[in-house]
């Protein structure tokens, strides 16, 4: 790691204000997906270390929640400033362990700081209510209090932002956190812990535990001291965590799988639609839960859109994310590469045509060519399964009703996109799409101020915005009589 601040690279967990190794001394190798070489090791912790982190957080809860919102805000702002100060090093760590280009890594970290900045302020505005009582000698008061210890389980595709988006509101309202980062990308989480310690979070308020996903996840979900679970990942794993959390009836937030439709209507600005599709589909090499997975184009503009889209895809420079010319990095591992290859082969066997790409990149390893598939049929596996790779399948449609039905024909409901200049159509389609996020005429809807989350099997709860605070708060009703 070529870092200016070498203290940011940690190969230990952070529990109760101390840097520790696993009890049994076991470690997990972390590889650079671009080179497939090991860049470091982290402790392979399990239930015992996780329980220790939970106990430390629970012990810290009393004092942290009793601090004023302004006092907690000051610490959050210090954390925010330290992240910005170390932006280049944090981006380098992320690119080496995750693979995305440096520019994307910097963009992600900057996005992550907006959540900290937003909640440093928004957490001061946790208001209650005074409700008129029908009896004259009584008063009804409603207050909001922090729920308690929060277990945050984060994915590898956004190893920094997923932490700040979960932890900033939790910390802001008075909840300590125990973070379980993905084993493929733990160093970004540990670097954030270094800066959290420097910012002045009290011991036990911010904890990071690396290791066995099943053991750590089970302890977080079943330990009664943990009052809230926030998870971002697959729907399959989310269902397991929901079942485990039910044993202690915890509050849960689940940001799960997506299968986003991207619709281009006949009246759309085609150049803008192409630009939006590029932004949505190929960011992070297609490894995002909100990327365009099914591109539906009206039959009258299909050929023009396809030609322009392929032309833009041909300009993508694939390579190691540390190279400044790269704008598309590798897939995270061989398992992901295998899934992408399987989806492309199945689509072709079902009748699709390869407009560009369609094979492993000449760089080998975890690299795959940016790919566009034309004339895709609804029978193809890629129509129903999330690919999580740089593959854009394009479908034709005839009318609004048909494409709305096609877009909604999935158990998932996270993000959706469409391009149109007809205000009547915009309202109609936006209300008809069964998704928690509907992005009209833009391919990048994420901001700290918006409620991010899905419907159907894409999850529960919201992250970001004022609504994102609610999942970390309990409502208490106080009845006062004899007044």
GROMACS .gro file of C-alpha atoms in nm, residues 175-424:
model
  250
  175UNK     CA    1  -2.655   0.444   1.893
  176UNK     CA    2  -2.315   0.269   1.906
  177UNK     CA    3  -2.233   0.045   1.610
  178UNK     CA    4  -2.072  -0.294   1.546
  179UNK     CA    5  -1.973  -0.321   1.179
  180UNK     CA    6  -1.913  -0.645   0.992
  181UNK     CA    7  -1.755  -0.550   0.655
  182UNK     CA    8  -1.733  -0.790   0.361
  183UNK     CA    9  -1.426  -1.012   0.376
  184UNK     CA   10  -1.326  -0.907   0.023
  185UNK     CA   11  -1.301  -0.538   0.125
  186UNK     CA   12  -1.229  -0.501   0.498
  187UNK     CA   13  -0.948  -0.246   0.479
  188UNK     CA   14  -1.174   0.046   0.389
  189UNK     CA   15  -1.381  -0.023   0.701
  190UNK     CA   16  -1.074  -0.051   0.923
  191UNK     CA   17  -0.936   0.276   0.781
  192UNK     CA   18  -1.265   0.446   0.872
  193UNK     CA   19  -1.224   0.305   1.223
  194UNK     CA   20  -0.876   0.462   1.249
  195UNK     CA   21  -1.026   0.801   1.164
  196UNK     CA   22  -1.326   0.746   1.394
  197UNK     CA   23  -1.087   0.687   1.680
  198UNK     CA   24  -0.893   1.001   1.589
  199UNK     CA   25  -1.217   1.200   1.564
  200UNK     CA   26  -1.296   1.122   1.928
  201UNK     CA   27  -1.570   0.861   1.932
  202UNK     CA   28  -1.558   0.710   2.281
  203UNK     CA   29  -1.432   0.354   2.320
  204UNK     CA   30  -1.700   0.104   2.226
  205UNK     CA   31  -1.909   0.344   2.019
  206UNK     CA   32  -1.750   0.240   1.687
  207UNK     CA   33  -1.642  -0.123   1.638
  208UNK     CA   34  -1.529  -0.323   1.333
  209UNK     CA   35  -1.519  -0.704   1.336
  210UNK     CA   36  -1.384  -0.903   1.040
  211UNK     CA   37  -1.415  -1.275   0.984
  212UNK     CA   38  -1.675  -1.547   0.943
  213UNK     CA   39  -1.992  -1.397   0.793
  214UNK     CA   40  -2.215  -1.674   0.926
  215UNK     CA   41  -2.078  -1.665   1.282
  216UNK     CA   42  -2.063  -1.287   1.313
  217UNK     CA   43  -2.402  -1.243   1.148
  218UNK     CA   44  -2.564  -1.502   1.374
  219UNK     CA   45  -2.427  -1.340   1.689
  220UNK     CA   46  -2.534  -0.992   1.578
  221UNK     CA   47  -2.886  -1.106   1.490
  222UNK     CA   48  -2.946  -1.330   1.792
  223UNK     CA   49  -2.771  -1.138   2.070
  224UNK     CA   50  -3.041  -0.956   2.272
  225UNK     CA   51  -2.809  -0.660   2.341
  226UNK     CA   52  -2.823  -0.572   1.969
  227UNK     CA   53  -3.146  -0.380   1.908
  228UNK     CA   54  -3.117  -0.307   1.537
  229UNK     CA   55  -2.970  -0.480   1.231
  230UNK     CA   56  -2.891  -0.293   0.911
  231UNK     CA   57  -2.786  -0.511   0.619
  232UNK     CA   58  -2.698  -0.447   0.256
  233UNK     CA   59  -2.652  -0.752   0.037
  234UNK     CA   60  -2.834  -1.030  -0.140
  235UNK     CA   61  -3.199  -1.112  -0.085
  236UNK     CA   62  -3.098  -1.472  -0.009
  237UNK     CA   63  -2.876  -1.370   0.284
  238UNK     CA   64  -3.122  -1.101   0.392
  239UNK     CA   65  -3.393  -1.364   0.442
  240UNK     CA   66  -3.159  -1.565   0.666
  241UNK     CA   67  -3.079  -1.258   0.876
  242UNK     CA   68  -3.450  -1.173   0.902
  243UNK     CA   69  -3.524  -1.520   1.040
  244UNK     CA   70  -3.239  -1.497   1.288
  245UNK     CA   71  -3.338  -1.145   1.398
  246UNK     CA   72  -3.691  -1.265   1.468
  247UNK     CA   73  -3.563  -1.463   1.767
  248UNK     CA   74  -3.518  -1.136   1.958
  249UNK     CA   75  -3.767  -0.924   1.760
  250UNK     CA   76  -3.513  -0.665   1.649
  251UNK     CA   77  -3.568  -0.364   1.431
  252UNK     CA   78  -3.425  -0.439   1.086
  253UNK     CA   79  -3.330  -0.248   0.773
  254UNK     CA   80  -3.271  -0.459   0.464
  255UNK     CA   81  -3.131  -0.316   0.141
  256UNK     CA   82  -3.134  -0.625  -0.077
  257UNK     CA   83  -3.105  -0.731  -0.440
  258UNK     CA   84  -3.232  -0.532  -0.733
  259UNK     CA   85  -3.314  -0.591  -1.099
  260UNK     CA   86  -3.357  -0.238  -1.231
  261UNK     CA   87  -3.545  -0.169  -1.554
  262UNK     CA   88  -3.424   0.119  -1.771
  263UNK     CA   89  -3.697   0.233  -2.011
  264UNK     CA   90  -3.644   0.458  -2.313
  265UNK     CA   91  -3.974   0.584  -2.451
  266UNK     CA   92  -4.023   0.699  -2.811
  267UNK     CA   93  -4.028   1.068  -2.713
  268UNK     CA   94  -3.705   1.051  -2.509
  269UNK     CA   95  -3.393   1.248  -2.581
  270UNK     CA   96  -3.189   0.953  -2.712
  271UNK     CA   97  -2.846   1.105  -2.647
  272UNK     CA   98  -2.938   1.177  -2.287
  273UNK     CA   99  -3.082   0.828  -2.248
  274UNK     CA  100  -2.761   0.674  -2.379
  275UNK     CA  101  -2.557   0.885  -2.137
  276UNK     CA  102  -2.783   0.785  -1.847
  277UNK     CA  103  -2.767   0.417  -1.939
  278UNK     CA  104  -2.388   0.430  -1.952
  279UNK     CA  105  -2.374   0.592  -1.611
  280UNK     CA  106  -2.619   0.349  -1.458
  281UNK     CA  107  -2.506   0.024  -1.620
  282UNK     CA  108  -2.127   0.041  -1.621
  283UNK     CA  109  -2.047   0.223  -1.297
  284UNK     CA  110  -1.837  -0.011  -1.079
  285UNK     CA  111  -1.830  -0.253  -1.375
  286UNK     CA  112  -2.202  -0.315  -1.333
  287UNK     CA  113  -2.158  -0.430  -0.973
  288UNK     CA  114  -2.421  -0.212  -0.811
  289UNK     CA  115  -2.762  -0.305  -0.673
  290UNK     CA  116  -2.929  -0.018  -0.859
  291UNK     CA  117  -2.759  -0.052  -1.199
  292UNK     CA  118  -2.968  -0.092  -1.513
  293UNK     CA  119  -3.016  -0.466  -1.560
  294UNK     CA  120  -3.287  -0.467  -1.828
  295UNK     CA  121  -3.289  -0.191  -2.090
  296UNK     CA  122  -3.626  -0.156  -2.266
  297UNK     CA  123  -3.628   0.060  -2.581
  298UNK     CA  124  -3.931   0.151  -2.791
  299UNK     CA  125  -3.923  -0.032  -3.125
  300UNK     CA  126  -3.929   0.292  -3.328
  301UNK     CA  127  -3.601   0.418  -3.180
  302UNK     CA  128  -3.443   0.082  -3.096
  303UNK     CA  129  -3.183   0.077  -3.375
  304UNK     CA  130  -3.074   0.437  -3.321
  305UNK     CA  131  -3.037   0.386  -2.946
  306UNK     CA  132  -2.848   0.059  -2.993
  307UNK     CA  133  -2.603   0.213  -3.241
  308UNK     CA  134  -2.525   0.511  -3.018
  309UNK     CA  135  -2.507   0.299  -2.704
  310UNK     CA  136  -2.263   0.051  -2.858
  311UNK     CA  137  -2.050   0.338  -2.981
  312UNK     CA  138  -2.018   0.473  -2.625
  313UNK     CA  139  -1.952   0.129  -2.477
  314UNK     CA  140  -1.665   0.083  -2.724
  315UNK     CA  141  -1.488   0.379  -2.558
  316UNK     CA  142  -1.472   0.213  -2.215
  317UNK     CA  143  -1.111   0.152  -2.106
  318UNK     CA  144  -1.083  -0.165  -1.900
  319UNK     CA  145  -0.785  -0.212  -1.670
  320UNK     CA  146  -0.631  -0.188  -1.325
  321UNK     CA  147  -0.813   0.083  -1.131
  322UNK     CA  148  -0.482   0.241  -1.026
  323UNK     CA  149  -0.413   0.338  -1.388
  324UNK     CA  150  -0.551   0.686  -1.454
  325UNK     CA  151  -0.680   0.592  -1.801
  326UNK     CA  152  -0.899   0.312  -1.663
  327UNK     CA  153  -1.271   0.373  -1.630
  328UNK     CA  154  -1.380   0.011  -1.577
  329UNK     CA  155  -1.209  -0.228  -1.341
  330UNK     CA  156  -1.231  -0.603  -1.277
  331UNK     CA  157  -1.512  -0.806  -1.131
  332UNK     CA  158  -1.461  -0.882  -0.763
  333UNK     CA  159  -1.374  -1.253  -0.806
  334UNK     CA  160  -1.397  -1.563  -1.024
  335UNK     CA  161  -1.741  -1.655  -0.892
  336UNK     CA  162  -1.878  -1.325  -1.025
  337UNK     CA  163  -1.700  -1.377  -1.357
  338UNK     CA  164  -1.854  -1.723  -1.393
  339UNK     CA  165  -2.204  -1.582  -1.337
  340UNK     CA  166  -2.154  -1.313  -1.601
  341UNK     CA  167  -2.029  -1.569  -1.854
  342UNK     CA  168  -2.325  -1.796  -1.778
  343UNK     CA  169  -2.579  -1.514  -1.828
  344UNK     CA  170  -2.427  -1.408  -2.161
  345UNK     CA  171  -2.405  -1.764  -2.295
  346UNK     CA  172  -2.762  -1.837  -2.190
  347UNK     CA  173  -2.893  -1.517  -2.353
  348UNK     CA  174  -2.715  -1.599  -2.680
  349UNK     CA  175  -2.850  -1.953  -2.673
  350UNK     CA  176  -3.196  -1.802  -2.625
  351UNK     CA  177  -3.161  -1.592  -2.939
  352UNK     CA  178  -2.980  -1.273  -2.832
  353UNK     CA  179  -2.709  -1.117  -3.049
  354UNK     CA  180  -2.378  -0.983  -2.917
  355UNK     CA  181  -2.353  -0.620  -3.029
  356UNK     CA  182  -2.017  -0.569  -2.857
  357UNK     CA  183  -1.805  -0.762  -2.609
  358UNK     CA  184  -1.941  -1.096  -2.494
  359UNK     CA  185  -1.627  -1.263  -2.361
  360UNK     CA  186  -1.356  -1.259  -2.099
  361UNK     CA  187  -1.128  -0.957  -2.150
  362UNK     CA  188  -0.782  -1.007  -2.298
  363UNK     CA  189  -0.639  -0.904  -1.961
  364UNK     CA  190  -0.769  -1.233  -1.823
  365UNK     CA  191  -0.813  -1.281  -1.449
  366UNK     CA  192  -1.134  -1.119  -1.323
  367UNK     CA  193  -1.176  -0.886  -1.623
  368UNK     CA  194  -1.475  -0.911  -1.856
  369UNK     CA  195  -1.547  -0.711  -2.170
  370UNK     CA  196  -1.817  -0.442  -2.145
  371UNK     CA  197  -2.100  -0.615  -2.328
  372UNK     CA  198  -2.422  -0.520  -2.505
  373UNK     CA  199  -2.677  -0.784  -2.603
  374UNK     CA  200  -2.944  -0.698  -2.861
  375UNK     CA  201  -3.277  -0.866  -2.935
  376UNK     CA  202  -3.283  -1.030  -2.594
  377UNK     CA  203  -3.587  -1.247  -2.525
  378UNK     CA  204  -3.779  -1.257  -2.200
  379UNK     CA  205  -3.697  -1.629  -2.175
  380UNK     CA  206  -3.328  -1.558  -2.109
  381UNK     CA  207  -3.192  -1.607  -1.758
  382UNK     CA  208  -3.061  -1.250  -1.756
  383UNK     CA  209  -3.423  -1.130  -1.770
  384UNK     CA  210  -3.497  -1.274  -1.428
  385UNK     CA  211  -3.164  -1.283  -1.244
  386UNK     CA  212  -2.940  -0.994  -1.135
  387UNK     CA  213  -2.615  -1.022  -1.331
  388UNK     CA  214  -2.388  -0.791  -1.127
  389UNK     CA  215  -2.150  -0.736  -1.415
  390UNK     CA  216  -2.082  -0.519  -1.723
  391UNK     CA  217  -2.355  -0.669  -1.942
  392UNK     CA  218  -2.643  -0.464  -2.087
  393UNK     CA  219  -2.932  -0.663  -2.235
  394UNK     CA  220  -3.163  -0.458  -2.459
  395UNK     CA  221  -3.527  -0.544  -2.525
  396UNK     CA  222  -3.786  -0.399  -2.764
  397UNK     CA  223  -4.132  -0.285  -2.658
  398UNK     CA  224  -4.438  -0.147  -2.839
  399UNK     CA  225  -4.643   0.054  -2.590
  400UNK     CA  226  -4.653   0.189  -2.235
  401UNK     CA  227  -4.871  -0.083  -2.086
  402UNK     CA  228  -4.649  -0.358  -2.224
  403UNK     CA  229  -4.325  -0.212  -2.091
  404UNK     CA  230  -4.469  -0.133  -1.748
  405UNK     CA  231  -4.577  -0.497  -1.718
  406UNK     CA  232  -4.232  -0.614  -1.832
  407UNK     CA  233  -4.057  -0.382  -1.587
  408UNK     CA  234  -4.272  -0.496  -1.294
  409UNK     CA  235  -4.240  -0.866  -1.378
  410UNK     CA  236  -3.985  -0.939  -1.105
  411UNK     CA  237  -3.988  -1.008  -0.731
  412UNK     CA  238  -3.744  -0.720  -0.688
  413UNK     CA  239  -3.830  -0.353  -0.650
  414UNK     CA  240  -3.529  -0.139  -0.566
  415UNK     CA  241  -3.448   0.109  -0.845
  416UNK     CA  242  -3.600   0.188  -1.184
  417UNK     CA  243  -3.524   0.437  -1.459
  418UNK     CA  244  -3.702   0.581  -1.757
  419UNK     CA  245  -3.656   0.858  -2.013
  420UNK     CA  246  -3.945   1.062  -2.149
  421UNK     CA  247  -4.034   1.427  -2.218
  422UNK     CA  248  -4.411   1.380  -2.183
  423UNK     CA  249  -4.517   1.509  -1.841
  424UNK     CA  250  -4.837   1.304  -1.845
   0.00000   0.00000   0.00000
